[in-house]
PDB file of N, CA and C in Angstrom:
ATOM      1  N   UNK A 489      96.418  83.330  81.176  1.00  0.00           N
ATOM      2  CA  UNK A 489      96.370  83.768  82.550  1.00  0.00           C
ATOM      3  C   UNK A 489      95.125  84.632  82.780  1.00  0.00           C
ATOM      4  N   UNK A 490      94.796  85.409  82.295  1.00  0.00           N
ATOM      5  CA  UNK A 490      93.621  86.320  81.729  1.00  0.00           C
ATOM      6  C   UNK A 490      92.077  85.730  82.110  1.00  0.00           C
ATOM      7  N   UNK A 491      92.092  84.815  80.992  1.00  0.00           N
ATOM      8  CA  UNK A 491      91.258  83.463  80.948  1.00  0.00           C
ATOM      9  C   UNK A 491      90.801  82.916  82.457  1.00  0.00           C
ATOM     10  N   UNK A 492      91.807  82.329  82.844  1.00  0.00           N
ATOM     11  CA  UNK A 492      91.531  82.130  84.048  1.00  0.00           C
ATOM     12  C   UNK A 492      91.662  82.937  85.779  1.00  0.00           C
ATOM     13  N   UNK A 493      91.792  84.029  85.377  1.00  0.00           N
ATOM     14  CA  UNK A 493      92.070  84.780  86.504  1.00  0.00           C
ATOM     15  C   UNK A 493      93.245  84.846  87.477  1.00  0.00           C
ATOM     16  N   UNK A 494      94.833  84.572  86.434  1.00  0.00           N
ATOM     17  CA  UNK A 494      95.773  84.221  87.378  1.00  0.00           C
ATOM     18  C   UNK A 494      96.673  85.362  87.151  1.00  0.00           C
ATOM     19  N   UNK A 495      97.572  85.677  88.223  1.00  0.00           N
ATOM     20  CA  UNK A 495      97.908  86.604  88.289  1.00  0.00           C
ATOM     21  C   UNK A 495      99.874  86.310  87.632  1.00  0.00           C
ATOM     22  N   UNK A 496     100.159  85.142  87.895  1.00  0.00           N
ATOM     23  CA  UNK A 496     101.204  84.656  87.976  1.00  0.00           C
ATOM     24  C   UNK A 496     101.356  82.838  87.418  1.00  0.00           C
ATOM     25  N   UNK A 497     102.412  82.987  87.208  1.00  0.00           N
ATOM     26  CA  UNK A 497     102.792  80.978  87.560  1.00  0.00           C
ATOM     27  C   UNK A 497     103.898  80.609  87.790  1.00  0.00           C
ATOM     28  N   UNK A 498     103.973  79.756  88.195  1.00  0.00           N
ATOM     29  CA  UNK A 498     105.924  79.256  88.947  1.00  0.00           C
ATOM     30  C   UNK A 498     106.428  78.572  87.237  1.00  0.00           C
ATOM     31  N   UNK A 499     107.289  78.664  87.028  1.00  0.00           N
ATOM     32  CA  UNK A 499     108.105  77.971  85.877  1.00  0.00           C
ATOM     33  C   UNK A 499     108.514  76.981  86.656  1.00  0.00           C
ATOM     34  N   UNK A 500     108.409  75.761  86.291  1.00  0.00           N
ATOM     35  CA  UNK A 500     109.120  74.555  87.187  1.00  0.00           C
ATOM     36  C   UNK A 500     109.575  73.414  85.923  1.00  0.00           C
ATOM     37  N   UNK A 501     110.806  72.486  86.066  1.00  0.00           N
ATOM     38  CA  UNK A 501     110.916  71.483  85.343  1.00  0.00           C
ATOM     39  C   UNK A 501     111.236  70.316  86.240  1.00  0.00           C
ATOM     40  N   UNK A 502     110.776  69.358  85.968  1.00  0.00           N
ATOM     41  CA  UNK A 502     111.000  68.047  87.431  1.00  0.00           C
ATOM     42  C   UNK A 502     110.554  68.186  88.526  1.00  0.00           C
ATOM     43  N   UNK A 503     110.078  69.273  88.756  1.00  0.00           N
ATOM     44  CA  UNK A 503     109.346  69.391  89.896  1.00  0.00           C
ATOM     45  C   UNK A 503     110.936  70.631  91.017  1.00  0.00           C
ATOM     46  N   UNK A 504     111.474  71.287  90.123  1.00  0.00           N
ATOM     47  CA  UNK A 504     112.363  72.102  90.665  1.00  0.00           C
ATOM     48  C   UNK A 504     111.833  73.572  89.659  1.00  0.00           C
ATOM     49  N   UNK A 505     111.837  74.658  91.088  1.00  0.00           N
ATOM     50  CA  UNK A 505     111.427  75.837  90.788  1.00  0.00           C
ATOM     51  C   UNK A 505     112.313  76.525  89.733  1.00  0.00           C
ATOM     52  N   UNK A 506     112.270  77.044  88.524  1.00  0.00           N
ATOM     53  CA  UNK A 506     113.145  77.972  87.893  1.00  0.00           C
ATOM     54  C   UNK A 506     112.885  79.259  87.851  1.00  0.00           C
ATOM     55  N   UNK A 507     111.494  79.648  87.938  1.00  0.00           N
ATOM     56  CA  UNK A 507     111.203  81.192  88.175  1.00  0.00           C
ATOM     57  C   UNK A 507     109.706  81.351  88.117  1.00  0.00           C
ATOM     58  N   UNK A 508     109.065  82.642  87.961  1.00  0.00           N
ATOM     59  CA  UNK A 508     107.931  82.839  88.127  1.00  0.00           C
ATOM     60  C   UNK A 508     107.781  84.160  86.897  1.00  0.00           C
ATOM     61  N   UNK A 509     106.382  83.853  86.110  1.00  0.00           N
ATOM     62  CA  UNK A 509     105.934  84.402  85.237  1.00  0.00           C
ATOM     63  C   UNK A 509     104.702  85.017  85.463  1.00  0.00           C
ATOM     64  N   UNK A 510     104.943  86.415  86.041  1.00  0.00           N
ATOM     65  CA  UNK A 510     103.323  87.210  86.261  1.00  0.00           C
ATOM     66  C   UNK A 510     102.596  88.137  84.860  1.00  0.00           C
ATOM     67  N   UNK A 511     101.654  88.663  84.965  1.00  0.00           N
ATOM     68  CA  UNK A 511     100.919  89.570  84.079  1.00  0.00           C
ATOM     69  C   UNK A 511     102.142  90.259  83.601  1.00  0.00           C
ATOM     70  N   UNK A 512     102.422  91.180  84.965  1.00  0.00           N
ATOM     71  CA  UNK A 512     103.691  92.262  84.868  1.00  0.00           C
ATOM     72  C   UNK A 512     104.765  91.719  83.731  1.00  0.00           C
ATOM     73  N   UNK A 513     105.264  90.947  84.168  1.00  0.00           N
ATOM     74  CA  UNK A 513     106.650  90.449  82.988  1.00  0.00           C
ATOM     75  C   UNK A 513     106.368  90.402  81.927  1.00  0.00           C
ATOM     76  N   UNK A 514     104.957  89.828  81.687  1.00  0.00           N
ATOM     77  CA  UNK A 514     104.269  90.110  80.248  1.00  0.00           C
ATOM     78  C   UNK A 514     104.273  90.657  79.627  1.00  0.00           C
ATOM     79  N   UNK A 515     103.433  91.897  80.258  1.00  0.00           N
ATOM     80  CA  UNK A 515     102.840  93.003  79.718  1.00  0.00           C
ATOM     81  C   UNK A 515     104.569  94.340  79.356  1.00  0.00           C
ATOM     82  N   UNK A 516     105.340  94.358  80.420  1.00  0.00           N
ATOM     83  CA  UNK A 516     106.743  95.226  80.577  1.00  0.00           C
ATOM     84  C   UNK A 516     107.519  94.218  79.386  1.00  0.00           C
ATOM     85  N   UNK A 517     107.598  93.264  79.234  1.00  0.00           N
ATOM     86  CA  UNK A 517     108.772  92.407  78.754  1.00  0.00           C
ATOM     87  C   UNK A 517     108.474  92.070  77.050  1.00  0.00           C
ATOM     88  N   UNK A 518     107.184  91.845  77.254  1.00  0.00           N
ATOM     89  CA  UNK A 518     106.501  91.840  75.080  1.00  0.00           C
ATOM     90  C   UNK A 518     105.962  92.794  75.101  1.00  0.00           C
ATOM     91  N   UNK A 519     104.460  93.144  75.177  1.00  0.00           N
ATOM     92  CA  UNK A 519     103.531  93.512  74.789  1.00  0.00           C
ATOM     93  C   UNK A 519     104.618  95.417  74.529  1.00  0.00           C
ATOM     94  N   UNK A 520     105.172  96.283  75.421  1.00  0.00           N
ATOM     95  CA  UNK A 520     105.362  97.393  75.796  1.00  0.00           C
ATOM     96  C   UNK A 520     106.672  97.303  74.417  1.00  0.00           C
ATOM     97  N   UNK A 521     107.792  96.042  74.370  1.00  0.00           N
ATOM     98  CA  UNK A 521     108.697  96.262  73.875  1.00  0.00           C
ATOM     99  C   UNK A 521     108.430  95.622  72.344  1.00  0.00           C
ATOM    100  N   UNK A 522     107.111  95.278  71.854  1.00  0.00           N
ATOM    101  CA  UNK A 522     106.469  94.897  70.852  1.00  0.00           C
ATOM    102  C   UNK A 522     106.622  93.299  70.040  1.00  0.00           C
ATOM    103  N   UNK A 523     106.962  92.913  71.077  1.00  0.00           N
ATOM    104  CA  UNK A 523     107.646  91.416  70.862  1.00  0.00           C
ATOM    105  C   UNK A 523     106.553  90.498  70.781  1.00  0.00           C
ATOM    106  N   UNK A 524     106.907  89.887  69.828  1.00  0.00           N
ATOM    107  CA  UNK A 524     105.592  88.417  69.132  1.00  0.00           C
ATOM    108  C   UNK A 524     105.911  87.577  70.727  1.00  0.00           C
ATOM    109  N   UNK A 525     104.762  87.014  71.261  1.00  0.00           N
ATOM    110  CA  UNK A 525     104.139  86.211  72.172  1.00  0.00           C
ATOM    111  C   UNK A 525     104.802  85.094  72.062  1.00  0.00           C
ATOM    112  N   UNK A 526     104.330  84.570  70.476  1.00  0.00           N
ATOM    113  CA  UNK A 526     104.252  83.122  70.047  1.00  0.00           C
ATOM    114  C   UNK A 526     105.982  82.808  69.924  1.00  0.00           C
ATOM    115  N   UNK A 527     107.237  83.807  69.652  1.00  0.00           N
ATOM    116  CA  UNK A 527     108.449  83.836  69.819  1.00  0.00           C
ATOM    117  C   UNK A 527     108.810  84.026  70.689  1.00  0.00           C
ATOM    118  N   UNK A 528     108.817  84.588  72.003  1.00  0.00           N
ATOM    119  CA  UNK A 528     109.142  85.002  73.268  1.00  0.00           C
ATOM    120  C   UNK A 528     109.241  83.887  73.879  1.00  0.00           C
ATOM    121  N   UNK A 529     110.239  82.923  74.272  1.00  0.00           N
ATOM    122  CA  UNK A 529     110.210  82.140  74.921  1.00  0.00           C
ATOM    123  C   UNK A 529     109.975  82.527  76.377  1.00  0.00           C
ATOM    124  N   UNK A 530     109.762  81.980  77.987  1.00  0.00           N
ATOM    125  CA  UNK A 530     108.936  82.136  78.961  1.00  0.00           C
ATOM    126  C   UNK A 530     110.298  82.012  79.503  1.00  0.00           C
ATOM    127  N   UNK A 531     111.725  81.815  79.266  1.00  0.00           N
ATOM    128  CA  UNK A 531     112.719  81.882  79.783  1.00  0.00           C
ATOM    129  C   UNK A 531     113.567  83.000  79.766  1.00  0.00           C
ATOM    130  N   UNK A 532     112.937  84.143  79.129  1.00  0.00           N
ATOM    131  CA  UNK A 532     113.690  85.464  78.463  1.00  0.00           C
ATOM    132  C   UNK A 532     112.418  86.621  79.749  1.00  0.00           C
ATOM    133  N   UNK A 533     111.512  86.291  79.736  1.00  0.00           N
ATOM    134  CA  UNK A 533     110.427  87.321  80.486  1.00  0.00           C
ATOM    135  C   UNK A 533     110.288  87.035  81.882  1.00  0.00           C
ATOM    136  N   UNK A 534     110.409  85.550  82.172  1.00  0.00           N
ATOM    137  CA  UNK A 534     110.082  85.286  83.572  1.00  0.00           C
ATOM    138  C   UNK A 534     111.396  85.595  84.784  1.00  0.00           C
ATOM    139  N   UNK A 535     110.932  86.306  86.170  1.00  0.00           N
ATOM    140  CA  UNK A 535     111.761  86.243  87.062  1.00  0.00           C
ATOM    141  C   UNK A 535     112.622  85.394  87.834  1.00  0.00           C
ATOM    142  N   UNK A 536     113.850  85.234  87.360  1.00  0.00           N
ATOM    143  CA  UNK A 536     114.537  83.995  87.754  1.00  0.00           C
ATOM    144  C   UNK A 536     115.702  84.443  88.417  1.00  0.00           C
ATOM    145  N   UNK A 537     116.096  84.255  89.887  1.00  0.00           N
ATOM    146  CA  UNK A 537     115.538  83.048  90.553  1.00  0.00           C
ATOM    147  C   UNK A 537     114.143  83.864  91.545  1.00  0.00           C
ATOM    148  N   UNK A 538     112.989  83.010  91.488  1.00  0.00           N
ATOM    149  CA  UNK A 538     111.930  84.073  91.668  1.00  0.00           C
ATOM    150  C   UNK A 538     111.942  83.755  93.667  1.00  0.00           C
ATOM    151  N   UNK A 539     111.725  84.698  93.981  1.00  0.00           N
ATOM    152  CA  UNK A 539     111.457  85.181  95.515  1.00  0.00           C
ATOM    153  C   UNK A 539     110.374  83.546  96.204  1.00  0.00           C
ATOM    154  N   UNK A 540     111.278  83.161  97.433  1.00  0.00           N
ATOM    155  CA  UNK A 540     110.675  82.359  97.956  1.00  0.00           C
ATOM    156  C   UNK A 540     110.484  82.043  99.108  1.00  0.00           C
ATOM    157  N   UNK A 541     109.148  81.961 100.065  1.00  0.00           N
ATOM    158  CA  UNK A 541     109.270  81.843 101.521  1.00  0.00           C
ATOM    159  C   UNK A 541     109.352  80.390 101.636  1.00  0.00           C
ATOM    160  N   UNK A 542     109.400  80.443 102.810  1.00  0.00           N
ATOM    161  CA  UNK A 542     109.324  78.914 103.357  1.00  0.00           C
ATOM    162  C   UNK A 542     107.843  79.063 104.158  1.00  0.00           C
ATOM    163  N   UNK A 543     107.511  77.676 104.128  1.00  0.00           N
ATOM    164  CA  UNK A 543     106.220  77.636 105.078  1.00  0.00           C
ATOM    165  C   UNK A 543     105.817  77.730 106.021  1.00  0.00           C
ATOM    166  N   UNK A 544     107.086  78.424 107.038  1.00  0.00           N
ATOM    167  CA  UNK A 544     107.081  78.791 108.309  1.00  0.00           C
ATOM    168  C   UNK A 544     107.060  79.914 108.800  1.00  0.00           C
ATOM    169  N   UNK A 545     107.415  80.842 107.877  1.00  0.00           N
ATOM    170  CA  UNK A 545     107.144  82.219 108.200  1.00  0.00           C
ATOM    171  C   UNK A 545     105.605  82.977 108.069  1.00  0.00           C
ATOM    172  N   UNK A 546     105.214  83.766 108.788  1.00  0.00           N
ATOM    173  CA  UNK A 546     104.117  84.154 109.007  1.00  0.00           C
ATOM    174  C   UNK A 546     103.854  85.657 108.810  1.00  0.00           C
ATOM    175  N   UNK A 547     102.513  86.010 109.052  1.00  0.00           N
ATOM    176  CA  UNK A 547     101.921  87.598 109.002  1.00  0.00           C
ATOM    177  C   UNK A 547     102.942  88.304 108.478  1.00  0.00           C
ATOM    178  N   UNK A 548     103.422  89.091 108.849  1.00  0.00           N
ATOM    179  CA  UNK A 548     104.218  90.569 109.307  1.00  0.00           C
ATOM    180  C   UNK A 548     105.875  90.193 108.679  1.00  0.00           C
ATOM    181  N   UNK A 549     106.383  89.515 108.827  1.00  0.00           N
ATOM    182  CA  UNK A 549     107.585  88.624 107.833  1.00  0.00           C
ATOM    183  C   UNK A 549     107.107  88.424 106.414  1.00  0.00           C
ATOM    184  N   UNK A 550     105.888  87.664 106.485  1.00  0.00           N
ATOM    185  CA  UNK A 550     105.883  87.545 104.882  1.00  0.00           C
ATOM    186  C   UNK A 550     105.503  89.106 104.316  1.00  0.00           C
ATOM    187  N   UNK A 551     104.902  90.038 104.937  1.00  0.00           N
ATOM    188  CA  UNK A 551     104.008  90.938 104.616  1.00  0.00           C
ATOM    189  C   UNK A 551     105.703  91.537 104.366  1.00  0.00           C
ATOM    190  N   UNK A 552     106.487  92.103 105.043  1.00  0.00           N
ATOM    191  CA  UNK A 552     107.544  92.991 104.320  1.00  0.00           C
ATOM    192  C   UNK A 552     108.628  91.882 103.431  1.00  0.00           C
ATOM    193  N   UNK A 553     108.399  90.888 103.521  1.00  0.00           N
ATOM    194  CA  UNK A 553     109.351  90.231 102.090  1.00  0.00           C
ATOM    195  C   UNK A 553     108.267  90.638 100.726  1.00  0.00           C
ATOM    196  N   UNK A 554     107.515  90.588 100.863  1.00  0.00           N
ATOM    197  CA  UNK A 554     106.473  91.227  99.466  1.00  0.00           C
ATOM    198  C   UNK A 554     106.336  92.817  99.746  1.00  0.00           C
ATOM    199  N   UNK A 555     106.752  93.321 100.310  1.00  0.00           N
ATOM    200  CA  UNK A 555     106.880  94.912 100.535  1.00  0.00           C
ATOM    201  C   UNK A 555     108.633  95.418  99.788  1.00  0.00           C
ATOM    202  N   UNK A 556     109.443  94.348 100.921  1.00  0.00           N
ATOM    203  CA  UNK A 556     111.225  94.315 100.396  1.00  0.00           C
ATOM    204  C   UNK A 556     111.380  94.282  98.861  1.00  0.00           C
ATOM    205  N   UNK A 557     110.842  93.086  98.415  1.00  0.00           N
ATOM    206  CA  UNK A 557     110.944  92.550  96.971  1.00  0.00           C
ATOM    207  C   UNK A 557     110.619  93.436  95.840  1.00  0.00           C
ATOM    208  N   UNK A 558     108.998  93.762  96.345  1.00  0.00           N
ATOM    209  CA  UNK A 558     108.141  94.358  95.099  1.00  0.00           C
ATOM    210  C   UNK A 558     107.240  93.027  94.460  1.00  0.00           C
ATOM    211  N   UNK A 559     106.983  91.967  95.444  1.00  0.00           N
ATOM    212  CA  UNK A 559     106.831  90.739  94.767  1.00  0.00           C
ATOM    213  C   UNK A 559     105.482  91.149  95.238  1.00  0.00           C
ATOM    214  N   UNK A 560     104.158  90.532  94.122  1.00  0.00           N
ATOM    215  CA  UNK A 560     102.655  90.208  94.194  1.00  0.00           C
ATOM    216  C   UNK A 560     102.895  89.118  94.423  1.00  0.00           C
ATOM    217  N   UNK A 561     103.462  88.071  93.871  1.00  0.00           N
ATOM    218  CA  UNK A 561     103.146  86.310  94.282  1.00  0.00           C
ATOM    219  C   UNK A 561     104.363  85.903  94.312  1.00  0.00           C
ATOM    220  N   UNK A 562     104.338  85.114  95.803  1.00  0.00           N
ATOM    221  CA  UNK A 562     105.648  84.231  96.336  1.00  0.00           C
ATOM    222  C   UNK A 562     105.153  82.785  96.137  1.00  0.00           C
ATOM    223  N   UNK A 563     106.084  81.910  95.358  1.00  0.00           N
ATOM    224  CA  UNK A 563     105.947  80.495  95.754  1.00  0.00           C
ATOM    225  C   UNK A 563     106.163  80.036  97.174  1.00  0.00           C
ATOM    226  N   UNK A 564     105.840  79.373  98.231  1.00  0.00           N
ATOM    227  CA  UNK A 564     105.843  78.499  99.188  1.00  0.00           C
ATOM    228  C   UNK A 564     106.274  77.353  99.010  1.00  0.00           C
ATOM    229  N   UNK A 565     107.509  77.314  99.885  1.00  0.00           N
ATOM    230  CA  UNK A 565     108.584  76.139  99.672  1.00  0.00           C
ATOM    231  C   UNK A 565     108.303  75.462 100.906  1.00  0.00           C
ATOM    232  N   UNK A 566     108.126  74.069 100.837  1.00  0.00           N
ATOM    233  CA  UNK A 566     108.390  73.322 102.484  1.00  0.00           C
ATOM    234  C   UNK A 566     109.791  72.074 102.319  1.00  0.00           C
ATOM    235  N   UNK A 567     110.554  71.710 102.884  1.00  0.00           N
ATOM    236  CA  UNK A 567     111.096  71.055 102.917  1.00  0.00           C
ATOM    237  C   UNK A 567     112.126  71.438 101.068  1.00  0.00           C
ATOM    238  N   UNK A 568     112.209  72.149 100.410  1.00  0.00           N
ATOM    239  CA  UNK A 568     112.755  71.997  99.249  1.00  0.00           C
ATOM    240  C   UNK A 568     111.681  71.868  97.763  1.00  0.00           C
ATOM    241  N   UNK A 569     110.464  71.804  98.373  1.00  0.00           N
ATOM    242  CA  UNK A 569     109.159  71.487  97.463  1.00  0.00           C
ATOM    243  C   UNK A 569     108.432  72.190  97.759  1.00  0.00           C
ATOM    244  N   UNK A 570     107.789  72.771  96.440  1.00  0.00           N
ATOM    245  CA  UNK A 570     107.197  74.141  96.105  1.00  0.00           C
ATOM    246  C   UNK A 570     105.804  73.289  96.791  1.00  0.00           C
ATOM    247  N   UNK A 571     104.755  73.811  97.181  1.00  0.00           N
ATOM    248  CA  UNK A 571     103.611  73.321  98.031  1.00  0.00           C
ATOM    249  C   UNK A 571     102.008  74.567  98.020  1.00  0.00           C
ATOM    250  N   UNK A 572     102.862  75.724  97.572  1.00  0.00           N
ATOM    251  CA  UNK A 572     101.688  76.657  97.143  1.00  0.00           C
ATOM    252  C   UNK A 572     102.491  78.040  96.878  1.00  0.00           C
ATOM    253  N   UNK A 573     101.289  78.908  96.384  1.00  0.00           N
ATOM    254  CA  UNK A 573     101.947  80.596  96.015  1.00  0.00           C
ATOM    255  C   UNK A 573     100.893  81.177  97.015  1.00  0.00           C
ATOM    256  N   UNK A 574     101.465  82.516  97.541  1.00  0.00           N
ATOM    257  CA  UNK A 574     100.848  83.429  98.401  1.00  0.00           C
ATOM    258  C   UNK A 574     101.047  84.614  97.337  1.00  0.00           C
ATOM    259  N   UNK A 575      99.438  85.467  97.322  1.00  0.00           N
ATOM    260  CA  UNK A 575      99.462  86.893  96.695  1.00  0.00           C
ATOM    261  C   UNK A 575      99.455  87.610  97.540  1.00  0.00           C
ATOM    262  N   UNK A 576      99.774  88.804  97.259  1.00  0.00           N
ATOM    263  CA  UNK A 576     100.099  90.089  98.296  1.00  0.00           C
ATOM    264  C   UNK A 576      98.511  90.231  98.594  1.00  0.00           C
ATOM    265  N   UNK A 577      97.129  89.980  97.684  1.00  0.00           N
ATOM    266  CA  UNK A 577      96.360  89.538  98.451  1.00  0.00           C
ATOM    267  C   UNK A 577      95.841  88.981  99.317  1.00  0.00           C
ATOM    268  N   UNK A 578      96.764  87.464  99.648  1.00  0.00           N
ATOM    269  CA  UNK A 578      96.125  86.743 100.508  1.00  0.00           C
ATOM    270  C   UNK A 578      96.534  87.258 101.661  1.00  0.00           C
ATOM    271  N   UNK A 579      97.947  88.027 101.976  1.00  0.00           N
ATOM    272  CA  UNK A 579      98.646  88.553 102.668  1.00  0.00           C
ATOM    273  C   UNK A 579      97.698  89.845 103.594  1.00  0.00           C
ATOM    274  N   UNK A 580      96.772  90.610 102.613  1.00  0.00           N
ATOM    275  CA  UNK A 580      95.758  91.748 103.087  1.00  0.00           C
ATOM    276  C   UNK A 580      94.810  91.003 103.787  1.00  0.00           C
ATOM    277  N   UNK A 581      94.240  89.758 103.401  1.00  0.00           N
ATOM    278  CA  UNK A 581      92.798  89.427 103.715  1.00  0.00           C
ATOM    279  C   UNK A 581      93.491  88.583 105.049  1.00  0.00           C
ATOM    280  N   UNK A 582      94.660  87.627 105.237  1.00  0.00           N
ATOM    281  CA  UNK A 582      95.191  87.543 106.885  1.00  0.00           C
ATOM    282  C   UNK A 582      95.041  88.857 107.866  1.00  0.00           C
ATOM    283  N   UNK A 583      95.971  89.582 107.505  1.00  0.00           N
ATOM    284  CA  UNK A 583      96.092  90.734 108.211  1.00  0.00           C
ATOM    285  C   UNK A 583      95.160  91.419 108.727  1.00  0.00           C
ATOM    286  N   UNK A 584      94.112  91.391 107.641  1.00  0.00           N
ATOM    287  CA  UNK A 584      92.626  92.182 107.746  1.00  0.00           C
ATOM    288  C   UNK A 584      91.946  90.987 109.013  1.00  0.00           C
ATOM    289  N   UNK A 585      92.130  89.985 108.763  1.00  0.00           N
ATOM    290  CA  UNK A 585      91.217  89.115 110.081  1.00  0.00           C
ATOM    291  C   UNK A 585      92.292  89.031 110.984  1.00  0.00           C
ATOM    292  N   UNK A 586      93.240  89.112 111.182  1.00  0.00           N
ATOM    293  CA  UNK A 586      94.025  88.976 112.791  1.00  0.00           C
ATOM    294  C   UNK A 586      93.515  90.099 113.215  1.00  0.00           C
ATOM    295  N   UNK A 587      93.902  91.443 112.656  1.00  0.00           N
ATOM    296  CA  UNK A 587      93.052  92.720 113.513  1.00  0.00           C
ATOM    297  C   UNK A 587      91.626  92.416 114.107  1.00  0.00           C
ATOM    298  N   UNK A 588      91.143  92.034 113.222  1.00  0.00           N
ATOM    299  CA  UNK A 588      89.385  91.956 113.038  1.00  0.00           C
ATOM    300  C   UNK A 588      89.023  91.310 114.889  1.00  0.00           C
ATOM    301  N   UNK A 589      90.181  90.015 114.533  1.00  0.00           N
ATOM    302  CA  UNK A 589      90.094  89.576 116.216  1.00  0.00           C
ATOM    303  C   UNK A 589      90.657  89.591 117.029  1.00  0.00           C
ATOM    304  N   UNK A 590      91.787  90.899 116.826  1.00  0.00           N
ATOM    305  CA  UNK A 590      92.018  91.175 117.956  1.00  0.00           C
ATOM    306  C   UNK A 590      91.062  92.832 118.463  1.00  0.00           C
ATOM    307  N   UNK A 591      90.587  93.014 117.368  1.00  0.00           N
ATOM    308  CA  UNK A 591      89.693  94.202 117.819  1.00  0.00           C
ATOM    309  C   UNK A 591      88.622  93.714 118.655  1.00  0.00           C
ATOM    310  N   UNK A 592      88.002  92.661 118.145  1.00  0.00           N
ATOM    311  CA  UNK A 592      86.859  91.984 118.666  1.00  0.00           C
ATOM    312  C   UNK A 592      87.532  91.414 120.444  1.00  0.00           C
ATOM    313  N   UNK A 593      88.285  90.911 120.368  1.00  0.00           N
ATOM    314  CA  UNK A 593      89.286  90.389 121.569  1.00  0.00           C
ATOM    315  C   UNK A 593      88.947  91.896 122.839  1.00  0.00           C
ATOM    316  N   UNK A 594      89.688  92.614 122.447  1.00  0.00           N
ATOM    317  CA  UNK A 594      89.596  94.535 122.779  1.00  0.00           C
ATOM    318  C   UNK A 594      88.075  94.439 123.568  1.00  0.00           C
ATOM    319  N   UNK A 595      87.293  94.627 122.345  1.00  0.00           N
ATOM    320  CA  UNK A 595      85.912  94.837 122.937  1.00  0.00           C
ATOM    321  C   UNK A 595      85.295  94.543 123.919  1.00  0.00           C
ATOM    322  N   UNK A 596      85.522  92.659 123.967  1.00  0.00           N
ATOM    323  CA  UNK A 596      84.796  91.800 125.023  1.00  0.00           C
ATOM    324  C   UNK A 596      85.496  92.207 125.912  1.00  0.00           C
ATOM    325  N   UNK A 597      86.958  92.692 126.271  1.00  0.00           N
ATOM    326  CA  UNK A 597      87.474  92.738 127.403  1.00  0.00           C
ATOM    327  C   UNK A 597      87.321  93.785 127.949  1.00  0.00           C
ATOM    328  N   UNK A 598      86.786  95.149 127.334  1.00  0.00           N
ATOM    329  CA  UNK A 598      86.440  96.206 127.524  1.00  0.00           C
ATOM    330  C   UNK A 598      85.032  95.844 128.335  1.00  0.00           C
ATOM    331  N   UNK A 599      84.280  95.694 127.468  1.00  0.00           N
ATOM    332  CA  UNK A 599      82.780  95.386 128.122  1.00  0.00           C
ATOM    333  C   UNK A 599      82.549  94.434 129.169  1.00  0.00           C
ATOM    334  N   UNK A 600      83.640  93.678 129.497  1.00  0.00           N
ATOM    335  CA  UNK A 600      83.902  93.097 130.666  1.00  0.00           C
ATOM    336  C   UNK A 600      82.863  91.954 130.931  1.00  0.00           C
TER     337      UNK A 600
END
């Protein structure tokens, strides 16, 4: 995960979600409680059943289900099928541009 810069991953078998495995579970679940890696199966550390939106909810909803939870990365479910993960990052950098235009919105209407 390291390697590639990921923060998380969905555990899935058949294409059905079983949980999600971040840094955190890692690092709290072996590394802290001194547990061999290569023995730790990914079914003993990972969060199961892991936190999931649907693809219809937006801004300010998703923003306090990752506030509610304590969750950094939600899988995105559509129809019953996982379809992507949202980080509590991607969640800042929305938020940060809806303001952005509605500030900008503000302005022009100010300056008339």
């Amino acid at each position: 995960m390291a390697t590639r810069h990921v923060g998380a991953l969905l555990v899935m078998t058949e294409g059905t979600l079983l949980g999600i495995i971040s840094e955190r579970d890692y690092a709290r679940k072996v590394i802290l409680k001194n547990r061999s890696s290569h023995d730790t199966p990914v079914s003993d550390i990972m969060s199961s059943p892991a936190g999931q939106r649907h693809s219809r909810r937006h801004g300010a909803s998703l923003h306090a289900a990752h506030d509610g939870g304590r969750f950094r990365h939600l899988p995105v479910v559509k129809a019953g099928r996982v379809v992507g993960m949202l980080s509590i990052g991607d969640l800042v950098k929305a938020v940060i541009q809806e303001q952005t235009q509605h500030i900008e919105q503000l302005e022009r209407y100010i300056a008339g």
